Amino acid sequence: MSRTSQPDPELTHRLTRRGMLGVAAGATAAALLGAAASPAGAATDAATGTTGHGHGRGRPVLPPGRLGIQLYSLRDKVSTLGFAPVFAELEKYGYDEVEFAGYTQGSAGPITLAQLRRLARDHGLNPIGSHVGYYSDDPNAYTFAQNLTKVLDDAQALGLKHIGTASGPFRYGSTVDAWKRAAEEFNTYGAAAKARGMKFYQHNHSEEFSFATDNPKVRLYDVLLRETDPDLVFLEMDIFWAYSGQFRFSKRPDGTPAPFEPLNYVLRQPHRYPLFHVKDGVSDPSNTYGYRMTDVGDGDIDYQKFISAVTRLRGERLAHHWQAEHDQPTESFTFARRSSAHLHSLREKC
């Protein structure tokens, strides 16, 4: 594919207006990128070679103020450069939010939660959520099951509105009753989070769309939705992994068809999906997961269609947060820059 994004004039203007804020802090990172000195130039360059759908003069598909990034994608930079240079780069790329995957910065030295919160704010980034483990055999582990109060204390200190886990509900197995038991625990975490003004959420991979081992007619993801309280437990759909799940589990173990469309889960219950992971993939039926992960805009997942379908729902345009992610980017700053440019370039079809 060679669909080429056009530079987004709104994004270019915005990045120019944000000017050189944070450039000094990001100088080392910029040198690693070989990026242009001008943020506007970086935005223009970011679009070069980025593939996409839905370009034109319609309303931007991406709602204002709702583009974030999962910092796991930038873990190499956080661990070597620290949060400050990383946040400076994200600011230049036009990001509005960050989702944490840990609160430490390796060789850059210790940082307090208060400092981290202030640092994000200083770069115009809203800390929107964080991934924490579900459970561990270690009673001192930093997980919801072992240290719920500490996890929530830290999330509150960062001013997070969402606190969740990317662990699947497989703690007790893959039967219907096992997932009911996990759902009960999720409800407990959700109630505790709600009491502090936050939303607890679970982030899927593809296995959540598999079938219960004791009832192969039942999709486990449906058990999770049914058995968790919709006022207490929310979902962060990782769109890449949901479509991987579609590839892997559109037939039951006996071979009978069981098709599903990930987008329909959202359209049926949009209030349950405050967060999304925007992750792209090139279709590859020879791959176990059906896709090869790539930078956002370089793959076959139609984000013009997906994001538009959600944000066009009445009252839903600003109700969701879209976090770019790549598990193993070739160059993480390049991924972040190009993904932002692509998503900002998308326009609704007139």
JSON list of C-alpha atoms in Angstrom, two decimals, residues 143-342:
[
{"chain": "A", "resi": 143, "resn": "THR", "atom": "CA", "xyz": [-1.33, -5.35, 41.61]},
{"chain": "A", "resi": 144, "resn": "PHE", "atom": "CA", "xyz": [-5.03, -4.78, 42.16]},
{"chain": "A", "resi": 145, "resn": "ALA", "atom": "CA", "xyz": [-5.46, -8.09, 43.98]},
{"chain": "A", "resi": 146, "resn": "GLN", "atom": "CA", "xyz": [-2.47, -7.68, 46.28]},
{"chain": "A", "resi": 147, "resn": "ASN", "atom": "CA", "xyz": [-2.25, -3.91, 46.88]},
{"chain": "A", "resi": 148, "resn": "LEU", "atom": "CA", "xyz": [-5.49, -2.25, 45.81]},
{"chain": "A", "resi": 149, "resn": "THR", "atom": "CA", "xyz": [-5.22, 0.69, 48.19]},
{"chain": "A", "resi": 150, "resn": "LYS", "atom": "CA", "xyz": [-1.67, 1.57, 47.09]},
{"chain": "A", "resi": 151, "resn": "VAL", "atom": "CA", "xyz": [-2.61, 1.31, 43.41]},
{"chain": "A", "resi": 152, "resn": "LEU", "atom": "CA", "xyz": [-5.54, 3.67, 43.91]},
{"chain": "A", "resi": 153, "resn": "ASP", "atom": "CA", "xyz": [-3.53, 6.04, 46.12]},
{"chain": "A", "resi": 154, "resn": "ASP", "atom": "CA", "xyz": [-0.95, 6.42, 43.35]},
{"chain": "A", "resi": 155, "resn": "ALA", "atom": "CA", "xyz": [-3.58, 6.88, 40.66]},
{"chain": "A", "resi": 156, "resn": "GLN", "atom": "CA", "xyz": [-5.22, 9.61, 42.74]},
{"chain": "A", "resi": 157, "resn": "ALA", "atom": "CA", "xyz": [-1.88, 11.32, 43.30]},
{"chain": "A", "resi": 158, "resn": "LEU", "atom": "CA", "xyz": [-1.43, 11.48, 39.52]},
{"chain": "A", "resi": 159, "resn": "GLY", "atom": "CA", "xyz": [-4.93, 12.83, 39.01]},
{"chain": "A", "resi": 160, "resn": "LEU", "atom": "CA", "xyz": [-5.97, 9.88, 36.86]},
{"chain": "A", "resi": 161, "resn": "LYS", "atom": "CA", "xyz": [-9.60, 9.51, 35.84]},
{"chain": "A", "resi": 162, "resn": "HIS", "atom": "CA", "xyz": [-9.09, 5.87, 34.83]},
{"chain": "A", "resi": 163, "resn": "ILE", "atom": "CA", "xyz": [-7.06, 3.08, 36.39]},
{"chain": "A", "resi": 164, "resn": "GLY", "atom": "CA", "xyz": [-6.98, -0.36, 34.83]},
{"chain": "A", "resi": 165, "resn": "THR", "atom": "CA", "xyz": [-5.26, -3.57, 33.91]},
{"chain": "A", "resi": 166, "resn": "ALA", "atom": "CA", "xyz": [-4.10, -5.17, 30.69]},
{"chain": "A", "resi": 167, "resn": "SER", "atom": "CA", "xyz": [-4.26, -8.59, 32.34]},
{"chain": "A", "resi": 168, "resn": "GLY", "atom": "CA", "xyz": [-6.93, -10.95, 31.07]},
{"chain": "A", "resi": 169, "resn": "PRO", "atom": "CA", "xyz": [-9.53, -12.35, 33.51]},
{"chain": "A", "resi": 170, "resn": "PHE", "atom": "CA", "xyz": [-7.88, -15.78, 33.38]},
{"chain": "A", "resi": 171, "resn": "ARG", "atom": "CA", "xyz": [-6.87, -15.89, 37.05]},
{"chain": "A", "resi": 172, "resn": "TYR", "atom": "CA", "xyz": [-9.11, -18.87, 37.79]},
{"chain": "A", "resi": 173, "resn": "GLY", "atom": "CA", "xyz": [-9.13, -20.46, 34.36]},
{"chain": "A", "resi": 174, "resn": "SER", "atom": "CA", "xyz": [-11.16, -20.30, 31.15]},
{"chain": "A", "resi": 175, "resn": "THR", "atom": "CA", "xyz": [-14.52, -21.67, 32.28]},
{"chain": "A", "resi": 176, "resn": "VAL", "atom": "CA", "xyz": [-17.68, -19.62, 32.63]},
{"chain": "A", "resi": 177, "resn": "ASP", "atom": "CA", "xyz": [-17.55, -19.86, 36.42]},
{"chain": "A", "resi": 178, "resn": "ALA", "atom": "CA", "xyz": [-13.86, -18.87, 36.44]},
{"chain": "A", "resi": 179, "resn": "TRP", "atom": "CA", "xyz": [-14.69, -15.68, 34.57]},
{"chain": "A", "resi": 180, "resn": "LYS", "atom": "CA", "xyz": [-17.67, -15.00, 36.83]},
{"chain": "A", "resi": 181, "resn": "ARG", "atom": "CA", "xyz": [-15.29, -15.18, 39.76]},
{"chain": "A", "resi": 182, "resn": "ALA", "atom": "CA", "xyz": [-12.85, -12.79, 38.10]},
{"chain": "A", "resi": 183, "resn": "ALA", "atom": "CA", "xyz": [-15.76, -10.48, 37.24]},
{"chain": "A", "resi": 184, "resn": "GLU", "atom": "CA", "xyz": [-16.69, -10.32, 40.92]},
{"chain": "A", "resi": 185, "resn": "GLU", "atom": "CA", "xyz": [-13.17, -9.15, 41.73]},
{"chain": "A", "resi": 186, "resn": "PHE", "atom": "CA", "xyz": [-13.30, -6.58, 38.93]},
{"chain": "A", "resi": 187, "resn": "ASN", "atom": "CA", "xyz": [-16.56, -5.28, 40.40]},
{"chain": "A", "resi": 188, "resn": "THR", "atom": "CA", "xyz": [-14.78, -4.87, 43.75]},
{"chain": "A", "resi": 189, "resn": "TYR", "atom": "CA", "xyz": [-11.95, -2.91, 42.16]},
{"chain": "A", "resi": 190, "resn": "GLY", "atom": "CA", "xyz": [-14.46, -0.85, 40.20]},
{"chain": "A", "resi": 191, "resn": "ALA", "atom": "CA", "xyz": [-16.40, 0.07, 43.33]},
{"chain": "A", "resi": 192, "resn": "ALA", "atom": "CA", "xyz": [-13.20, 1.10, 45.11]},
{"chain": "A", "resi": 193, "resn": "ALA", "atom": "CA", "xyz": [-12.12, 3.20, 42.13]},
{"chain": "A", "resi": 194, "resn": "LYS", "atom": "CA", "xyz": [-15.55, 4.82, 41.80]},
{"chain": "A", "resi": 195, "resn": "ALA", "atom": "CA", "xyz": [-15.45, 5.81, 45.47]},
{"chain": "A", "resi": 196, "resn": "ARG", "atom": "CA", "xyz": [-12.39, 7.90, 44.60]},
{"chain": "A", "resi": 197, "resn": "GLY", "atom": "CA", "xyz": [-13.86, 9.41, 41.44]},
{"chain": "A", "resi": 198, "resn": "MET", "atom": "CA", "xyz": [-12.10, 7.07, 39.00]},
{"chain": "A", "resi": 199, "resn": "LYS", "atom": "CA", "xyz": [-13.13, 4.36, 36.55]},
{"chain": "A", "resi": 200, "resn": "PHE", "atom": "CA", "xyz": [-11.61, 0.87, 36.66]},
{"chain": "A", "resi": 201, "resn": "TYR", "atom": "CA", "xyz": [-11.05, -0.69, 33.22]},
{"chain": "A", "resi": 202, "resn": "GLN", "atom": "CA", "xyz": [-9.78, -3.85, 31.57]},
{"chain": "A", "resi": 203, "resn": "HIS", "atom": "CA", "xyz": [-7.74, -3.85, 28.34]},
{"chain": "A", "resi": 204, "resn": "ASN", "atom": "CA", "xyz": [-8.21, -6.84, 26.05]},
{"chain": "A", "resi": 205, "resn": "HIS", "atom": "CA", "xyz": [-5.88, -8.95, 23.99]},
{"chain": "A", "resi": 206, "resn": "SER", "atom": "CA", "xyz": [-7.16, -11.46, 21.45]},
{"chain": "A", "resi": 207, "resn": "GLU", "atom": "CA", "xyz": [-7.65, -14.37, 23.88]},
{"chain": "A", "resi": 208, "resn": "GLU", "atom": "CA", "xyz": [-10.58, -12.67, 25.61]},
{"chain": "A", "resi": 209, "resn": "PHE", "atom": "CA", "xyz": [-12.62, -13.45, 22.49]},
{"chain": "A", "resi": 210, "resn": "SER", "atom": "CA", "xyz": [-12.01, -17.19, 22.79]},
{"chain": "A", "resi": 211, "resn": "PHE", "atom": "CA", "xyz": [-14.63, -19.65, 24.02]},
{"chain": "A", "resi": 212, "resn": "ALA", "atom": "CA", "xyz": [-15.23, -21.08, 27.48]},
{"chain": "A", "resi": 213, "resn": "THR", "atom": "CA", "xyz": [-13.57, -24.46, 27.88]},
{"chain": "A", "resi": 214, "resn": "ASP", "atom": "CA", "xyz": [-16.66, -25.88, 29.63]},
{"chain": "A", "resi": 215, "resn": "ASN", "atom": "CA", "xyz": [-19.15, -24.35, 27.18]},
{"chain": "A", "resi": 216, "resn": "PRO", "atom": "CA", "xyz": [-17.70, -23.75, 23.69]},
{"chain": "A", "resi": 217, "resn": "LYS", "atom": "CA", "xyz": [-20.86, -21.90, 22.64]},
{"chain": "A", "resi": 218, "resn": "VAL", "atom": "CA", "xyz": [-20.05, -19.08, 25.07]},
{"chain": "A", "resi": 219, "resn": "ARG", "atom": "CA", "xyz": [-17.51, -16.39, 24.19]},
{"chain": "A", "resi": 220, "resn": "LEU", "atom": "CA", "xyz": [-15.54, -15.40, 27.29]},
{"chain": "A", "resi": 221, "resn": "TYR", "atom": "CA", "xyz": [-15.66, -11.68, 26.46]},
{"chain": "A", "resi": 222, "resn": "ASP", "atom": "CA", "xyz": [-19.44, -11.89, 26.61]},
{"chain": "A", "resi": 223, "resn": "VAL", "atom": "CA", "xyz": [-19.19, -13.38, 30.10]},
{"chain": "A", "resi": 224, "resn": "LEU", "atom": "CA", "xyz": [-17.02, -10.45, 31.18]},
{"chain": "A", "resi": 225, "resn": "LEU", "atom": "CA", "xyz": [-19.52, -7.93, 29.83]},
{"chain": "A", "resi": 226, "resn": "ARG", "atom": "CA", "xyz": [-22.50, -9.71, 31.33]},
{"chain": "A", "resi": 227, "resn": "GLU", "atom": "CA", "xyz": [-21.05, -10.40, 34.78]},
{"chain": "A", "resi": 228, "resn": "THR", "atom": "CA", "xyz": [-19.43, -7.02, 35.47]},
{"chain": "A", "resi": 229, "resn": "ASP", "atom": "CA", "xyz": [-21.47, -4.07, 36.69]},
{"chain": "A", "resi": 230, "resn": "PRO", "atom": "CA", "xyz": [-21.61, -1.51, 33.85]},
{"chain": "A", "resi": 231, "resn": "ASP", "atom": "CA", "xyz": [-21.44, 1.30, 36.40]},
{"chain": "A", "resi": 232, "resn": "LEU", "atom": "CA", "xyz": [-18.26, -0.09, 37.96]},
{"chain": "A", "resi": 233, "resn": "VAL", "atom": "CA", "xyz": [-16.24, -1.89, 35.29]},
{"chain": "A", "resi": 234, "resn": "PHE", "atom": "CA", "xyz": [-15.27, -0.35, 31.98]},
{"chain": "A", "resi": 235, "resn": "LEU", "atom": "CA", "xyz": [-13.38, -1.58, 28.93]},
{"chain": "A", "resi": 236, "resn": "GLU", "atom": "CA", "xyz": [-10.45, -0.26, 26.99]},
{"chain": "A", "resi": 237, "resn": "MET", "atom": "CA", "xyz": [-10.76, -1.91, 23.61]},
{"chain": "A", "resi": 238, "resn": "ASP", "atom": "CA", "xyz": [-7.41, -2.58, 22.02]},
{"chain": "A", "resi": 239, "resn": "ILE", "atom": "CA", "xyz": [-8.69, -2.41, 18.47]},
{"chain": "A", "resi": 240, "resn": "PHE", "atom": "CA", "xyz": [-5.78, -4.34, 16.95]},
{"chain": "A", "resi": 241, "resn": "TRP", "atom": "CA", "xyz": [-6.19, -7.24, 19.37]},
{"chain": "A", "resi": 242, "resn": "ALA", "atom": "CA", "xyz": [-9.97, -7.20, 18.96]},
{"chain": "A", "resi": 243, "resn": "TYR", "atom": "CA", "xyz": [-9.59, -7.70, 15.20]},
{"chain": "A", "resi": 244, "resn": "SER", "atom": "CA", "xyz": [-6.97, -10.34, 15.88]},
{"chain": "A", "resi": 245, "resn": "GLY", "atom": "CA", "xyz": [-9.59, -12.02, 18.08]},
{"chain": "A", "resi": 246, "resn": "GLN", "atom": "CA", "xyz": [-12.03, -11.79, 15.19]},
{"chain": "A", "resi": 247, "resn": "PHE", "atom": "CA", "xyz": [-9.49, -13.57, 12.96]},
{"chain": "A", "resi": 248, "resn": "ARG", "atom": "CA", "xyz": [-8.78, -16.26, 15.53]},
{"chain": "A", "resi": 249, "resn": "PHE", "atom": "CA", "xyz": [-12.19, -16.90, 17.05]},
{"chain": "A", "resi": 250, "resn": "SER", "atom": "CA", "xyz": [-14.85, -16.41, 14.38]},
{"chain": "A", "resi": 251, "resn": "LYS", "atom": "CA", "xyz": [-15.39, -20.16, 14.54]},
{"chain": "A", "resi": 252, "resn": "ARG", "atom": "CA", "xyz": [-16.14, -22.26, 17.60]},
{"chain": "A", "resi": 253, "resn": "PRO", "atom": "CA", "xyz": [-13.80, -25.12, 18.51]},
{"chain": "A", "resi": 254, "resn": "ASP", "atom": "CA", "xyz": [-16.05, -27.53, 16.57]},
{"chain": "A", "resi": 255, "resn": "GLY", "atom": "CA", "xyz": [-15.71, -25.41, 13.43]},
{"chain": "A", "resi": 256, "resn": "THR", "atom": "CA", "xyz": [-19.19, -23.88, 13.40]},
{"chain": "A", "resi": 257, "resn": "PRO", "atom": "CA", "xyz": [-19.32, -20.19, 12.44]},
{"chain": "A", "resi": 258, "resn": "ALA", "atom": "CA", "xyz": [-19.35, -17.60, 15.23]},
{"chain": "A", "resi": 259, "resn": "PRO", "atom": "CA", "xyz": [-18.64, -14.29, 13.49]},
{"chain": "A", "resi": 260, "resn": "PHE", "atom": "CA", "xyz": [-18.47, -11.03, 15.39]},
{"chain": "A", "resi": 261, "resn": "GLU", "atom": "CA", "xyz": [-17.55, -7.43, 14.66]},
{"chain": "A", "resi": 262, "resn": "PRO", "atom": "CA", "xyz": [-15.49, -5.63, 17.34]},
{"chain": "A", "resi": 263, "resn": "LEU", "atom": "CA", "xyz": [-17.02, -2.26, 16.47]},
{"chain": "A", "resi": 264, "resn": "ASN", "atom": "CA", "xyz": [-20.50, -3.59, 17.24]},
{"chain": "A", "resi": 265, "resn": "TYR", "atom": "CA", "xyz": [-19.52, -4.25, 20.86]},
{"chain": "A", "resi": 266, "resn": "VAL", "atom": "CA", "xyz": [-18.78, -0.56, 21.19]},
{"chain": "A", "resi": 267, "resn": "LEU", "atom": "CA", "xyz": [-21.84, 0.65, 19.33]},
{"chain": "A", "resi": 268, "resn": "ARG", "atom": "CA", "xyz": [-24.11, -1.44, 21.55]},
{"chain": "A", "resi": 269, "resn": "GLN", "atom": "CA", "xyz": [-22.63, -0.10, 24.80]},
{"chain": "A", "resi": 270, "resn": "PRO", "atom": "CA", "xyz": [-20.52, 2.99, 24.02]},
{"chain": "A", "resi": 271, "resn": "HIS", "atom": "CA", "xyz": [-20.56, 4.17, 27.63]},
{"chain": "A", "resi": 272, "resn": "ARG", "atom": "CA", "xyz": [-18.56, 1.10, 28.63]},
{"chain": "A", "resi": 273, "resn": "TYR", "atom": "CA", "xyz": [-15.61, 2.05, 26.40]},
{"chain": "A", "resi": 274, "resn": "PRO", "atom": "CA", "xyz": [-14.11, 5.32, 27.63]},
{"chain": "A", "resi": 275, "resn": "LEU", "atom": "CA", "xyz": [-10.65, 4.36, 26.33]},
{"chain": "A", "resi": 276, "resn": "PHE", "atom": "CA", "xyz": [-9.28, 2.78, 23.17]},
{"chain": "A", "resi": 277, "resn": "HIS", "atom": "CA", "xyz": [-5.90, 1.59, 22.00]},
{"chain": "A", "resi": 278, "resn": "VAL", "atom": "CA", "xyz": [-5.32, 2.68, 18.42]},
{"chain": "A", "resi": 279, "resn": "LYS", "atom": "CA", "xyz": [-2.92, 0.08, 17.11]},
{"chain": "A", "resi": 280, "resn": "ASP", "atom": "CA", "xyz": [-2.56, -0.94, 13.48]},
{"chain": "A", "resi": 281, "resn": "GLY", "atom": "CA", "xyz": [-1.72, -4.12, 11.64]},
{"chain": "A", "resi": 282, "resn": "VAL", "atom": "CA", "xyz": [-1.17, -5.46, 8.14]},
{"chain": "A", "resi": 283, "resn": "SER", "atom": "CA", "xyz": [-3.45, -8.40, 7.41]},
{"chain": "A", "resi": 284, "resn": "ASP", "atom": "CA", "xyz": [-1.44, -11.62, 7.28]},
{"chain": "A", "resi": 285, "resn": "PRO", "atom": "CA", "xyz": [-3.43, -14.88, 7.41]},
{"chain": "A", "resi": 286, "resn": "SER", "atom": "CA", "xyz": [-0.18, -16.83, 7.76]},
{"chain": "A", "resi": 287, "resn": "ASN", "atom": "CA", "xyz": [0.41, -15.12, 11.11]},
{"chain": "A", "resi": 288, "resn": "THR", "atom": "CA", "xyz": [-1.07, -16.77, 14.20]},
{"chain": "A", "resi": 289, "resn": "TYR", "atom": "CA", "xyz": [-2.79, -13.53, 15.12]},
{"chain": "A", "resi": 290, "resn": "GLY", "atom": "CA", "xyz": [-3.94, -12.62, 11.61]},
{"chain": "A", "resi": 291, "resn": "TYR", "atom": "CA", "xyz": [-2.00, -9.35, 11.48]},
{"chain": "A", "resi": 292, "resn": "ARG", "atom": "CA", "xyz": [1.53, -8.00, 11.63]},
{"chain": "A", "resi": 293, "resn": "MET", "atom": "CA", "xyz": [1.67, -4.98, 13.91]},
{"chain": "A", "resi": 294, "resn": "THR", "atom": "CA", "xyz": [2.76, -1.72, 12.31]},
{"chain": "A", "resi": 295, "resn": "ASP", "atom": "CA", "xyz": [2.66, 2.04, 12.84]},
{"chain": "A", "resi": 296, "resn": "VAL", "atom": "CA", "xyz": [-0.78, 3.59, 12.90]},
{"chain": "A", "resi": 297, "resn": "GLY", "atom": "CA", "xyz": [-1.77, 4.39, 9.32]},
{"chain": "A", "resi": 298, "resn": "ASP", "atom": "CA", "xyz": [0.45, 1.78, 7.70]},
{"chain": "A", "resi": 299, "resn": "GLY", "atom": "CA", "xyz": [-1.94, -1.11, 8.23]},
{"chain": "A", "resi": 300, "resn": "ASP", "atom": "CA", "xyz": [-5.34, -2.38, 7.18]},
{"chain": "A", "resi": 301, "resn": "ILE", "atom": "CA", "xyz": [-7.50, -1.34, 10.12]},
{"chain": "A", "resi": 302, "resn": "ASP", "atom": "CA", "xyz": [-9.81, 1.42, 8.91]},
{"chain": "A", "resi": 303, "resn": "TYR", "atom": "CA", "xyz": [-9.59, 4.02, 11.65]},
{"chain": "A", "resi": 304, "resn": "GLN", "atom": "CA", "xyz": [-11.51, 6.59, 9.63]},
{"chain": "A", "resi": 305, "resn": "LYS", "atom": "CA", "xyz": [-14.47, 4.21, 9.79]},
{"chain": "A", "resi": 306, "resn": "PHE", "atom": "CA", "xyz": [-13.98, 2.97, 13.35]},
{"chain": "A", "resi": 307, "resn": "ILE", "atom": "CA", "xyz": [-13.44, 6.30, 15.11]},
{"chain": "A", "resi": 308, "resn": "SER", "atom": "CA", "xyz": [-16.15, 8.04, 13.06]},
{"chain": "A", "resi": 309, "resn": "ALA", "atom": "CA", "xyz": [-18.69, 5.35, 13.89]},
{"chain": "A", "resi": 310, "resn": "VAL", "atom": "CA", "xyz": [-18.10, 5.86, 17.62]},
{"chain": "A", "resi": 311, "resn": "THR", "atom": "CA", "xyz": [-17.83, 9.63, 17.71]},
{"chain": "A", "resi": 312, "resn": "ARG", "atom": "CA", "xyz": [-20.91, 10.16, 15.52]},
{"chain": "A", "resi": 313, "resn": "LEU", "atom": "CA", "xyz": [-23.12, 8.55, 18.15]},
{"chain": "A", "resi": 314, "resn": "ARG", "atom": "CA", "xyz": [-25.22, 11.16, 19.89]},
{"chain": "A", "resi": 315, "resn": "GLY", "atom": "CA", "xyz": [-23.38, 12.61, 22.87]},
{"chain": "A", "resi": 316, "resn": "GLU", "atom": "CA", "xyz": [-20.30, 10.45, 22.30]},
{"chain": "A", "resi": 317, "resn": "ARG", "atom": "CA", "xyz": [-17.88, 12.67, 20.35]},
{"chain": "A", "resi": 318, "resn": "LEU", "atom": "CA", "xyz": [-15.93, 13.76, 23.43]},
{"chain": "A", "resi": 319, "resn": "ALA", "atom": "CA", "xyz": [-16.74, 10.75, 25.61]},
{"chain": "A", "resi": 320, "resn": "HIS", "atom": "CA", "xyz": [-13.79, 8.61, 24.52]},
{"chain": "A", "resi": 321, "resn": "HIS", "atom": "CA", "xyz": [-9.99, 8.75, 24.60]},
{"chain": "A", "resi": 322, "resn": "TRP", "atom": "CA", "xyz": [-7.87, 7.36, 21.77]},
{"chain": "A", "resi": 323, "resn": "GLN", "atom": "CA", "xyz": [-4.42, 6.09, 22.76]},
{"chain": "A", "resi": 324, "resn": "ALA", "atom": "CA", "xyz": [-1.91, 5.30, 20.00]},
{"chain": "A", "resi": 325, "resn": "GLU", "atom": "CA", "xyz": [0.19, 2.20, 20.70]},
{"chain": "A", "resi": 326, "resn": "HIS", "atom": "CA", "xyz": [2.71, -0.17, 19.14]},
{"chain": "A", "resi": 327, "resn": "ASP", "atom": "CA", "xyz": [4.10, -3.04, 21.19]},
{"chain": "A", "resi": 328, "resn": "GLN", "atom": "CA", "xyz": [7.46, -3.18, 19.38]},
{"chain": "A", "resi": 329, "resn": "PRO", "atom": "CA", "xyz": [7.96, -0.08, 17.23]},
{"chain": "A", "resi": 330, "resn": "THR", "atom": "CA", "xyz": [11.05, 0.04, 15.03]},
{"chain": "A", "resi": 331, "resn": "GLU", "atom": "CA", "xyz": [11.79, 3.53, 16.35]},
{"chain": "A", "resi": 332, "resn": "SER", "atom": "CA", "xyz": [9.43, 4.67, 19.06]},
{"chain": "A", "resi": 333, "resn": "PHE", "atom": "CA", "xyz": [9.58, 8.44, 18.52]},
{"chain": "A", "resi": 334, "resn": "THR", "atom": "CA", "xyz": [9.07, 7.94, 14.79]},
{"chain": "A", "resi": 335, "resn": "PHE", "atom": "CA", "xyz": [6.05, 5.78, 15.56]},
{"chain": "A", "resi": 336, "resn": "ALA", "atom": "CA", "xyz": [4.59, 8.42, 17.87]},
{"chain": "A", "resi": 337, "resn": "ARG", "atom": "CA", "xyz": [5.17, 11.23, 15.39]},
{"chain": "A", "resi": 338, "resn": "ARG", "atom": "CA", "xyz": [3.75, 9.45, 12.36]},
{"chain": "A", "resi": 339, "resn": "SER", "atom": "CA", "xyz": [0.77, 8.04, 14.24]},
{"chain": "A", "resi": 340, "resn": "SER", "atom": "CA", "xyz": [-0.28, 11.49, 15.43]},
{"chain": "A", "resi": 341, "resn": "ALA", "atom": "CA", "xyz": [0.08, 12.96, 11.94]},
{"chain": "A", "resi": 342, "resn": "HIS", "atom": "CA", "xyz": [-1.98, 10.18, 10.41]}
]
